[in-house]
Backbone as ProteinMPNN parsed JSONL, in Angstrom:
{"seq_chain_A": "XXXXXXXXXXXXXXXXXXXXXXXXXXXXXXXXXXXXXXXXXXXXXXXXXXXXXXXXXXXXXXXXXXXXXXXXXXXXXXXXXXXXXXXXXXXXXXXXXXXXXXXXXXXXXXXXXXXXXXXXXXXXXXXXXXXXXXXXXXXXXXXXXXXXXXXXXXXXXXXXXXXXXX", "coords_chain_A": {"N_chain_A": [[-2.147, 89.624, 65.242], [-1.38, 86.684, 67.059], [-3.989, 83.808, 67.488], [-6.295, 82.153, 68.987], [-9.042, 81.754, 68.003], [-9.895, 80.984, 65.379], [-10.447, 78.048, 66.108], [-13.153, 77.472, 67.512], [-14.756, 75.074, 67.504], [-16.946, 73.422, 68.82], [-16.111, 71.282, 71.198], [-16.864, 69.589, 72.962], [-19.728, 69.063, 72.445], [-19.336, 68.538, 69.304], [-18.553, 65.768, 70.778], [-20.341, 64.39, 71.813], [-22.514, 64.194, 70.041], [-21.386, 62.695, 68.647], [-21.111, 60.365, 69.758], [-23.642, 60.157, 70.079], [-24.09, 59.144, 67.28], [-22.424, 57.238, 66.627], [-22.964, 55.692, 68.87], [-20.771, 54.967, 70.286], [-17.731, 56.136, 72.405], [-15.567, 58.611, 71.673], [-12.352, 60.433, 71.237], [-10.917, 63.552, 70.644], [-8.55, 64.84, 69.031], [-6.689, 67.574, 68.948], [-5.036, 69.53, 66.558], [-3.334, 72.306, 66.338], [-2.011, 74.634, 63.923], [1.174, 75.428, 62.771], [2.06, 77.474, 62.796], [0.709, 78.877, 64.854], [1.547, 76.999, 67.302], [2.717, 77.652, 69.703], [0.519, 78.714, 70.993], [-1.071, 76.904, 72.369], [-1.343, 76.137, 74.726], [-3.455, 77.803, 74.858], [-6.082, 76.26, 74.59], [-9.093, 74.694, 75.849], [-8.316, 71.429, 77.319], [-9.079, 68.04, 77.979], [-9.577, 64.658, 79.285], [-11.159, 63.905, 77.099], [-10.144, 65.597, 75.233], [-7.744, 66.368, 73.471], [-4.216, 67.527, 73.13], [-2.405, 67.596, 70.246], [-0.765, 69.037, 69.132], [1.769, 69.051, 69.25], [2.672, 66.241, 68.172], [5.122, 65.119, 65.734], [4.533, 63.747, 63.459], [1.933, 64.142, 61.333], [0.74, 62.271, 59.686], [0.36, 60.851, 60.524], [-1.305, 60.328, 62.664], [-3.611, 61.128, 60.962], [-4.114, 59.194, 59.786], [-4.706, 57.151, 62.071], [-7.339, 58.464, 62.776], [-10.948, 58.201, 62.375], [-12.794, 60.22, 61.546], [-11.203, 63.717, 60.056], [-11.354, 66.832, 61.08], [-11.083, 69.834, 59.657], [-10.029, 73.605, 58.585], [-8.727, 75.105, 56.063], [-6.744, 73.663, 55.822], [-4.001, 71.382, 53.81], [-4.265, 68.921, 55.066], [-6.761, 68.133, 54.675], [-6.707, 66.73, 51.908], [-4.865, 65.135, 52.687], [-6.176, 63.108, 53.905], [-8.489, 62.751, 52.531], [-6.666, 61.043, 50.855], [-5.722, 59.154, 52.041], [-8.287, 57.5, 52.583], [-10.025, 58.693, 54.76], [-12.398, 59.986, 56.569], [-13.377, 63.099, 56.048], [-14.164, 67.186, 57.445], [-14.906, 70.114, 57.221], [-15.43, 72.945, 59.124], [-15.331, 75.9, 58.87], [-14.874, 78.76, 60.842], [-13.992, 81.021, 60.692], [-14.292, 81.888, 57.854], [-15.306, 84.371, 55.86], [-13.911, 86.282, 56.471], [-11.204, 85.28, 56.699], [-10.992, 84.928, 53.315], [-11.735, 87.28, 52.537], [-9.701, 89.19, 53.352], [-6.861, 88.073, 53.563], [-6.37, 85.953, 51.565], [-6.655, 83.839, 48.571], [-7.772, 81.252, 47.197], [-7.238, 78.252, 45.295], [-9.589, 77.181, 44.713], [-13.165, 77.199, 44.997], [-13.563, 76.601, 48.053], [-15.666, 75.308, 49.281], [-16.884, 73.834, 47.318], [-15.573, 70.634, 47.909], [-15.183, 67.659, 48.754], [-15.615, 67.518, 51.344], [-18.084, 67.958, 53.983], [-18.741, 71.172, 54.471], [-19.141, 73.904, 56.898], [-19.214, 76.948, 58.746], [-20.119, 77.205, 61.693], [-20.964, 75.988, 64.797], [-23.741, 74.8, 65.132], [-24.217, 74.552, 62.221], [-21.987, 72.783, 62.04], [-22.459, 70.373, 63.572], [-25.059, 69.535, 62.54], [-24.229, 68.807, 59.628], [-22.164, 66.758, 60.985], [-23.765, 65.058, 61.771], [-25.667, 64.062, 59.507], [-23.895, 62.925, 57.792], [-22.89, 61.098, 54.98], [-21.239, 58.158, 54.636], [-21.059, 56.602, 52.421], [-21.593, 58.741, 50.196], [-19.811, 60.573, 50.709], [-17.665, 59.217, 49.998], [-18.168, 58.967, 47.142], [-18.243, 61.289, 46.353], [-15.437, 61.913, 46.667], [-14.341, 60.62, 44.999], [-15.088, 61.693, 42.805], [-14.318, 63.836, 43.257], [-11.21, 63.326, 42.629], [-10.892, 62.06, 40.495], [-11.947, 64.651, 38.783], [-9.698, 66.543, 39.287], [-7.228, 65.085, 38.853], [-6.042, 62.918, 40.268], [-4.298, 60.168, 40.677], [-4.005, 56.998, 42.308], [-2.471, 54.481, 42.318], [-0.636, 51.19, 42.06], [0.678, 51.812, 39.421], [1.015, 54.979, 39.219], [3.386, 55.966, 39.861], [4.846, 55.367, 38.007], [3.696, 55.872, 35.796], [3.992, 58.606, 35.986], [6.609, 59.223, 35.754], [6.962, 58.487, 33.287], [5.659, 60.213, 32.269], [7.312, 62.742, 32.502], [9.658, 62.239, 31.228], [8.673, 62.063, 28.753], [8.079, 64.649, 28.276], [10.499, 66.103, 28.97], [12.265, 65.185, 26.935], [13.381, 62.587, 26.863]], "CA_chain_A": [[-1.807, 88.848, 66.419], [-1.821, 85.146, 66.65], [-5.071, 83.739, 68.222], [-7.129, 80.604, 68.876], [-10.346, 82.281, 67.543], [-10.805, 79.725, 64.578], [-10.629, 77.057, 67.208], [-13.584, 77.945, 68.359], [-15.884, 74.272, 67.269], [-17.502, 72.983, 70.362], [-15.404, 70.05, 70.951], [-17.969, 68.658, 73.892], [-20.94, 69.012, 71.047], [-18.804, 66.953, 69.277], [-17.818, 64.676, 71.254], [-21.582, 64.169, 72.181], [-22.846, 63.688, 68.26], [-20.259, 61.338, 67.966], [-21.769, 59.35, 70.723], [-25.296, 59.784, 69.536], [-24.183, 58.517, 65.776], [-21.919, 56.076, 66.282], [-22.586, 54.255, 69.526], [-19.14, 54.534, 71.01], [-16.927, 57.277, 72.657], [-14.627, 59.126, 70.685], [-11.519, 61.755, 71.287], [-11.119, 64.557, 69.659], [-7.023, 65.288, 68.95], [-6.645, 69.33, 68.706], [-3.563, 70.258, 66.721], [-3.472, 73.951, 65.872], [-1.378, 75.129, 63.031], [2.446, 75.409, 63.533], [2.118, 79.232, 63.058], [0.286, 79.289, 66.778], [1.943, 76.059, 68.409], [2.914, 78.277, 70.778], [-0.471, 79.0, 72.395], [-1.679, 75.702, 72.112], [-2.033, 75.953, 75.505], [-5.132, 78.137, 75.617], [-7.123, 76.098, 73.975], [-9.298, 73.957, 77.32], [-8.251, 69.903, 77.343], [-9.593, 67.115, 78.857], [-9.862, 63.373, 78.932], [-11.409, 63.253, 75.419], [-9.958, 66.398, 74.262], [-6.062, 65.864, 73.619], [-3.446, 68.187, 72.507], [-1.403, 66.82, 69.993], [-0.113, 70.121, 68.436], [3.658, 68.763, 69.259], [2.747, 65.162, 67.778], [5.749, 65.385, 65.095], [4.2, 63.241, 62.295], [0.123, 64.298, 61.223], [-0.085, 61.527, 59.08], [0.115, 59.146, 61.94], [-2.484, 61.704, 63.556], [-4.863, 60.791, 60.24], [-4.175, 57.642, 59.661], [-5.543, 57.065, 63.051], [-8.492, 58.775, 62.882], [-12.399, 58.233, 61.71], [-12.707, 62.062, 60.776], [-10.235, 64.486, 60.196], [-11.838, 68.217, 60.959], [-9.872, 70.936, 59.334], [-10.819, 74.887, 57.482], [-8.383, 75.456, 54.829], [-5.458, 72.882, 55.604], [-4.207, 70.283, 53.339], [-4.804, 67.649, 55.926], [-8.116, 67.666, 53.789], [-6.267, 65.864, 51.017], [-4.376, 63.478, 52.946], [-7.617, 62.58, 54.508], [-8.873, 62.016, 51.139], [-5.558, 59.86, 50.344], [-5.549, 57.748, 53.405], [-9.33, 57.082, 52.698], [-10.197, 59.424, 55.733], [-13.704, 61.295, 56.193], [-13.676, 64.736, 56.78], [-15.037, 67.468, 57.714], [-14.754, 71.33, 56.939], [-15.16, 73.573, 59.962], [-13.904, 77.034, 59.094], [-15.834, 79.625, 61.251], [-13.622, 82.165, 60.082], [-14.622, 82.037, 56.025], [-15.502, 85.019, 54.849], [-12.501, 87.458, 56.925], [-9.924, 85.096, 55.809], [-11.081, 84.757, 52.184], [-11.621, 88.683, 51.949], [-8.694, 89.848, 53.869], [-6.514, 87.436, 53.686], [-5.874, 85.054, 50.562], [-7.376, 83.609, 47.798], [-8.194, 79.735, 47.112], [-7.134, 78.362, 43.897], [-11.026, 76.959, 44.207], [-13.694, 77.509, 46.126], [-13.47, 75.329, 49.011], [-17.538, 74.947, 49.315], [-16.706, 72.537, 46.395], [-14.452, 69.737, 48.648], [-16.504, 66.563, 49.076], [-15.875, 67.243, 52.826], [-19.099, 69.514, 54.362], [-18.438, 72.584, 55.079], [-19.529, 74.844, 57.951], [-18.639, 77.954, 59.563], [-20.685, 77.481, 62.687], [-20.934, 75.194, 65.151], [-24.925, 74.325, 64.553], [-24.43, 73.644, 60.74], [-21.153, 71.789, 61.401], [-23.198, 69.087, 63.972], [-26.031, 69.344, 61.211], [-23.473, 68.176, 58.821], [-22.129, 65.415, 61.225], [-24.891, 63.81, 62.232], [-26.198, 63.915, 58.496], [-22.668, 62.38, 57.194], [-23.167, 60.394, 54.634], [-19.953, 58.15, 54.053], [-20.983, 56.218, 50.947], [-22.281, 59.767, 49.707], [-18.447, 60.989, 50.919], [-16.295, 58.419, 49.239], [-18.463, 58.963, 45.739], [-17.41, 62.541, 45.913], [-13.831, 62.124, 46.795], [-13.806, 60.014, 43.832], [-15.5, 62.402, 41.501], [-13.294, 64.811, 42.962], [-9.946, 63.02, 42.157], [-10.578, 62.246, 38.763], [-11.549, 66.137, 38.299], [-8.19, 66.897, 39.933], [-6.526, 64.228, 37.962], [-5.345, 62.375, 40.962], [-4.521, 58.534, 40.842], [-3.708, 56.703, 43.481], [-2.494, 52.941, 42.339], [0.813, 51.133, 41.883], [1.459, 52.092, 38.184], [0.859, 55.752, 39.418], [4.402, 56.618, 39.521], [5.83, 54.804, 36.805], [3.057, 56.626, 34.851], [4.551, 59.84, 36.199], [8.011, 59.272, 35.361], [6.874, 58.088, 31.581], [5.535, 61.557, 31.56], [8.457, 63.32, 32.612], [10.617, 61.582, 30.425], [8.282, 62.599, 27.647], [8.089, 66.208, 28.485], [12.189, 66.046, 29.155], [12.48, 64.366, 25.678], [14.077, 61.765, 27.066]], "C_chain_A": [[-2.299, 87.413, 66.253], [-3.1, 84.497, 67.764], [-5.705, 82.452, 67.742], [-8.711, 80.656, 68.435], [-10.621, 81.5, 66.534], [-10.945, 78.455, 65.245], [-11.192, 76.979, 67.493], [-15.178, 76.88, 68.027], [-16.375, 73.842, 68.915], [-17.247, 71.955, 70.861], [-16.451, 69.155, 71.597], [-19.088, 68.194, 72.964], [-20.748, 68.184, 69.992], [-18.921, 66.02, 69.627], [-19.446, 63.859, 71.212], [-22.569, 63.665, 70.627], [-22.34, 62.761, 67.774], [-20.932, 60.099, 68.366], [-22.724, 59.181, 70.259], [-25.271, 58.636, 68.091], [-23.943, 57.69, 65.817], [-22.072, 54.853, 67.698], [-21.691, 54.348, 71.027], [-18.949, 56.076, 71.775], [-15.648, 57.4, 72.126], [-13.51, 60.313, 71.662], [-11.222, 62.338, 70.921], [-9.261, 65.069, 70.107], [-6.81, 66.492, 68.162], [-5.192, 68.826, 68.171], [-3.53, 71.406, 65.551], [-2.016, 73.563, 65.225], [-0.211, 75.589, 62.998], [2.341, 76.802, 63.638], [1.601, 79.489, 64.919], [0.464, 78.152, 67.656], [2.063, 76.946, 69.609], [1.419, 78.401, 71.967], [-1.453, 78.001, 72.165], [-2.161, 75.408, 73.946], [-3.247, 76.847, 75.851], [-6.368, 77.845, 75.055], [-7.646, 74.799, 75.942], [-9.242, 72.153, 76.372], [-8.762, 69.38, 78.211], [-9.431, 65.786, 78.963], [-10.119, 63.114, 77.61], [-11.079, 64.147, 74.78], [-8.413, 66.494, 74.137], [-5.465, 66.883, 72.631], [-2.293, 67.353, 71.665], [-0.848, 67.931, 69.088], [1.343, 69.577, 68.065], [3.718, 67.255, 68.228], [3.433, 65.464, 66.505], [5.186, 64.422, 63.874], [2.182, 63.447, 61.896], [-0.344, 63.133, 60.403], [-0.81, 60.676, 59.611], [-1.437, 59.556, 62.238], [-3.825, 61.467, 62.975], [-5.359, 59.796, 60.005], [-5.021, 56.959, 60.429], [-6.811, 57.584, 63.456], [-9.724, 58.354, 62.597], [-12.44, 59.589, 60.745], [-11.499, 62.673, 61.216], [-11.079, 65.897, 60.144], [-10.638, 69.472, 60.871], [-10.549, 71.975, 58.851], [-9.595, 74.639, 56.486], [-6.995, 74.74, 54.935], [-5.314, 71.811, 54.502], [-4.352, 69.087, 53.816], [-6.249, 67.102, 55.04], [-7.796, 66.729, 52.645], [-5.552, 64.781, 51.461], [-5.236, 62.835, 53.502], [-7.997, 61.55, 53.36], [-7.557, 60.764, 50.471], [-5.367, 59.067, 50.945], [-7.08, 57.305, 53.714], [-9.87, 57.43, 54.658], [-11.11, 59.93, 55.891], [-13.079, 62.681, 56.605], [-14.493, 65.845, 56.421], [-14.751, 68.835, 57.605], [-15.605, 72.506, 57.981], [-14.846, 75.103, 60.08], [-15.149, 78.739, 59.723], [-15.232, 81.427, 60.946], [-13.6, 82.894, 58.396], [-14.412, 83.569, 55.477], [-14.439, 86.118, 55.699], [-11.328, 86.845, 56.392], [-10.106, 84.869, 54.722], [-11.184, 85.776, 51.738], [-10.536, 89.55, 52.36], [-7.694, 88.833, 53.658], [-5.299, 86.522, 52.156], [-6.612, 85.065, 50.098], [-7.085, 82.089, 47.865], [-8.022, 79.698, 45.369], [-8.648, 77.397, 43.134], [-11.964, 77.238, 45.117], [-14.038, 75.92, 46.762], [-14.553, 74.598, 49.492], [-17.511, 73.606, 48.566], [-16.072, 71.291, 46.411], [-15.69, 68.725, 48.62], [-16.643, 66.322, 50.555], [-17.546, 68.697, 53.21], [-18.531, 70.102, 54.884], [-19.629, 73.413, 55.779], [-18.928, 75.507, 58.458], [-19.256, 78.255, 61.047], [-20.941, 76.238, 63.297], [-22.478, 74.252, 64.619], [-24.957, 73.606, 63.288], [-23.141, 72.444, 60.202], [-21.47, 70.309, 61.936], [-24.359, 68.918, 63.079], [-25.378, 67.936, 60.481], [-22.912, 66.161, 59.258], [-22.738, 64.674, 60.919], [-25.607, 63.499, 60.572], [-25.087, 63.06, 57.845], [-23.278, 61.464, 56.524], [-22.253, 59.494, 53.824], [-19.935, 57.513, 52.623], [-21.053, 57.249, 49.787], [-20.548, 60.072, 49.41], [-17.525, 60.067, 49.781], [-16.705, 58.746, 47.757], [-18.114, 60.413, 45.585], [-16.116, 62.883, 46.23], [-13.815, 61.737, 46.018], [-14.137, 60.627, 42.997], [-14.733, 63.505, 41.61], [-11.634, 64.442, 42.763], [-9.903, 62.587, 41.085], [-10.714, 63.662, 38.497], [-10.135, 66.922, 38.108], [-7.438, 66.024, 39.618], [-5.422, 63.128, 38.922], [-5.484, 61.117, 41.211], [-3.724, 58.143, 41.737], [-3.596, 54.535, 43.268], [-0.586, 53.195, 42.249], [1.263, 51.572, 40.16], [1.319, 53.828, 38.26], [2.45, 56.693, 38.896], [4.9, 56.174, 38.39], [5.412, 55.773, 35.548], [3.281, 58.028, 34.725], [6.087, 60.296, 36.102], [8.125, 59.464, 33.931], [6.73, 59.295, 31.189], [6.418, 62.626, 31.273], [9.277, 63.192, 31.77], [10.054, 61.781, 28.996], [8.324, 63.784, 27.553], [9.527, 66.692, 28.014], [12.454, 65.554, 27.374], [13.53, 63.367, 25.892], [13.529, 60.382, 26.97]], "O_chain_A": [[-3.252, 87.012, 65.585], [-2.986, 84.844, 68.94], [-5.696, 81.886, 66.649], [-9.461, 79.685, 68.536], [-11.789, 81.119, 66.598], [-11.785, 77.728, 64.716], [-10.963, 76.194, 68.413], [-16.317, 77.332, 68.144], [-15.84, 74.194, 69.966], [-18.283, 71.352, 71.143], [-16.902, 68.164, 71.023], [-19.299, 66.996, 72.776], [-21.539, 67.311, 69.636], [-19.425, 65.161, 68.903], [-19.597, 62.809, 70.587], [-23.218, 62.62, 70.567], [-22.628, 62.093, 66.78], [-21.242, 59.123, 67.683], [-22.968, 58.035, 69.881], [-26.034, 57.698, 67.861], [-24.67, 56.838, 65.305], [-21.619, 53.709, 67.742], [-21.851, 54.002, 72.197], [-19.794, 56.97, 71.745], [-14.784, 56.523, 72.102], [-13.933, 60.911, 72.651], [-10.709, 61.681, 70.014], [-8.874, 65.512, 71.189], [-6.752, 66.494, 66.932], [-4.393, 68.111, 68.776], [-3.658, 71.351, 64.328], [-1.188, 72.731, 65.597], [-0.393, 76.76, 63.333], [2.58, 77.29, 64.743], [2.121, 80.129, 65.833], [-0.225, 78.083, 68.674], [1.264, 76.742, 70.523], [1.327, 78.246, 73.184], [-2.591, 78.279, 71.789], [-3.072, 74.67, 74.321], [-3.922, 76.713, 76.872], [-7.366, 78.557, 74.942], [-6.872, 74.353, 76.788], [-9.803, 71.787, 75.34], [-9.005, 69.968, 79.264], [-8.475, 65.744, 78.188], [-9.492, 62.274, 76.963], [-11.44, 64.069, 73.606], [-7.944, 66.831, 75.224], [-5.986, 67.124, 71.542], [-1.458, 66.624, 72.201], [-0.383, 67.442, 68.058], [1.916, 69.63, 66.977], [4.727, 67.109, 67.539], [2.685, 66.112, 65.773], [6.022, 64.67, 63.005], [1.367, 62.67, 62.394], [-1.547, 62.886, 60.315], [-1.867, 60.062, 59.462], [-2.473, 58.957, 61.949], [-4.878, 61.477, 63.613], [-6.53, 59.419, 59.965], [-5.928, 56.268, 59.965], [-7.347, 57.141, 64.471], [-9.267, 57.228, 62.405], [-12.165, 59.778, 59.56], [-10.861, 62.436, 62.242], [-11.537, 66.121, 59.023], [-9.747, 69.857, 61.629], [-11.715, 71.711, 58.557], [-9.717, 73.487, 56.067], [-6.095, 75.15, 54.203], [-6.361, 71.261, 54.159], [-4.568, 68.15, 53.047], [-6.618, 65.942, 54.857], [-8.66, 65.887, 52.4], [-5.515, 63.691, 50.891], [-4.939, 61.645, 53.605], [-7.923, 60.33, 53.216], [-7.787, 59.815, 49.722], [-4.784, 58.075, 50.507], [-7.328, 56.817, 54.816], [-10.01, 56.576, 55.534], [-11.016, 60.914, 55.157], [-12.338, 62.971, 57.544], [-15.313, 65.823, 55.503], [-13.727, 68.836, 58.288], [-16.588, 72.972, 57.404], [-14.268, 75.588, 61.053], [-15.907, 79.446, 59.058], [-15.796, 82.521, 60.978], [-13.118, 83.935, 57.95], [-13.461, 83.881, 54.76], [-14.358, 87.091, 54.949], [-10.495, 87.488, 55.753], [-9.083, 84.236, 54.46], [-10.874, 85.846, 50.549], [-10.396, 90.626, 51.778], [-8.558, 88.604, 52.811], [-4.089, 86.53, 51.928], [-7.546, 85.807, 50.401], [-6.164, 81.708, 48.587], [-8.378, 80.499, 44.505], [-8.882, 77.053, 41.975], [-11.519, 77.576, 46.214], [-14.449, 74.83, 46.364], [-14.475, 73.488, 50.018], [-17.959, 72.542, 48.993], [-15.888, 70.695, 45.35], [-16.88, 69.008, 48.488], [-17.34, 65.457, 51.084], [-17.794, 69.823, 52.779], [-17.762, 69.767, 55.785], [-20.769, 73.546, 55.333], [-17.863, 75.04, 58.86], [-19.006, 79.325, 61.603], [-21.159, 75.296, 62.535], [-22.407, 73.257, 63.898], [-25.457, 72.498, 63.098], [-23.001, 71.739, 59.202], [-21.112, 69.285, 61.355], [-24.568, 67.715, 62.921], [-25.662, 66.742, 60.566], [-23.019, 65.088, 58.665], [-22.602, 63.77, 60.094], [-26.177, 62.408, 60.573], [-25.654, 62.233, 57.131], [-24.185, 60.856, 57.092], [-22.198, 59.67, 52.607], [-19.068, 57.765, 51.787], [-20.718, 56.94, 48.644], [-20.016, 59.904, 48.313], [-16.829, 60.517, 48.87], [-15.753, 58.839, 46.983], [-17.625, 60.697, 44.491], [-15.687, 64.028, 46.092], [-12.954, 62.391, 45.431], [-13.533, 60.31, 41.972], [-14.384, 64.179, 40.641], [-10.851, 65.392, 42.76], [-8.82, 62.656, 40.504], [-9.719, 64.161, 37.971], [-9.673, 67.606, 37.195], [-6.491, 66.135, 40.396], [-4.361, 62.657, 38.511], [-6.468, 60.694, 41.818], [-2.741, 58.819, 42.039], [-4.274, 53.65, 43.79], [0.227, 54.118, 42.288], [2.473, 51.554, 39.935], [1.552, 54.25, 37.128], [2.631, 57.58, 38.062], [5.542, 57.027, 37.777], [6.13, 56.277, 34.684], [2.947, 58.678, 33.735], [6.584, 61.401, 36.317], [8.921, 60.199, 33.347], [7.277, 59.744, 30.182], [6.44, 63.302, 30.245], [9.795, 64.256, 31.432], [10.842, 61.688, 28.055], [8.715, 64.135, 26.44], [9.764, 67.413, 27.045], [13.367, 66.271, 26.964], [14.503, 63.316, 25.14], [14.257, 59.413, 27.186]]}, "name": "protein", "num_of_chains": 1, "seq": "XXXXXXXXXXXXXXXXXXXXXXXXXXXXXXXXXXXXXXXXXXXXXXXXXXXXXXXXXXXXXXXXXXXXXXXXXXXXXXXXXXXXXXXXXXXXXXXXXXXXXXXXXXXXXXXXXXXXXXXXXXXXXXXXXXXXXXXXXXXXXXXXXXXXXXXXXXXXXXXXXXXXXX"}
């Protein structure tokens, strides 16, 4: 059955860490997973807590952000490609990694922190460390062989065209 049970960070606790770290007030833009759009309404909204489940483009969604908090979406990589922090969240770990699927790595190893509980994922916030963050997105996109300039594609065509023997 489909259910809002990984949903289940403390958005207020949030919202409130945010405040403490940075100063400011922040909003926190929920959008659950197209598989359970549907019951997007039982998650509770507010003033700073905004449903944008329906918002038809996510990049916009990241683009616009500070942090992006996700468990096992690739939003984590466009984060990392739109120079994005984030933040790893997944309180459901070890039922969907033993029942479930497999990971073609373990996801512990992301340069975003990971937590499965609310306690160690405000830990994590409030500890954020973004110069720390950006030096391991970058150690993890050379691992993962991912460049990100303008001769990128050209360099990915050349390859093709070598592969192709063309």
């Amino acid at each position: 059955s489909k259910s809002i049970d990984a949903y289940d960070l403390d958005y207020q606790r949030f919202l409130d860490s945010a405040k403490e770290k940075y100063k400011k007030n922040f909003c926190l833009l929920v959008r659950l997973h197209p598989n359970i759009s549907k019951i997007a309404s039982n998650i509770i909204y507010s003033e700073s807590v905004i449903n944008a489940t329906f918002y038809p483009n996510v990049d916009d969604l990241i683009i616009a952000s500070k942090f992006v908090i996700s468990d096992y979406s690739s939003v984590l990589f466009k984060a990392m490609r739109f120079n994005v922090y984030s933040l790893i969240y997944a309180s459901d770990y070890i039922r969907y990694f033993s029942e479930e699927r497999k990971n073609y790595f373990d996801i512990k190893t992301l340069p975003s922190p990971f937590a499965s509980n609310n306690d160690d994922f405000i830990k994590n916030f409030l500890s954020f460390n973004e110069e720390e963050y950006e030096n391991k997105v970058k150690d993890f996109n050379e691992m993962a062989g991912y460049y990100n300039d303008e001769s990128s594609l050209t360099a990915l065509v050349d390859r093709i065209r070598k592969i192709c023997g063309k």
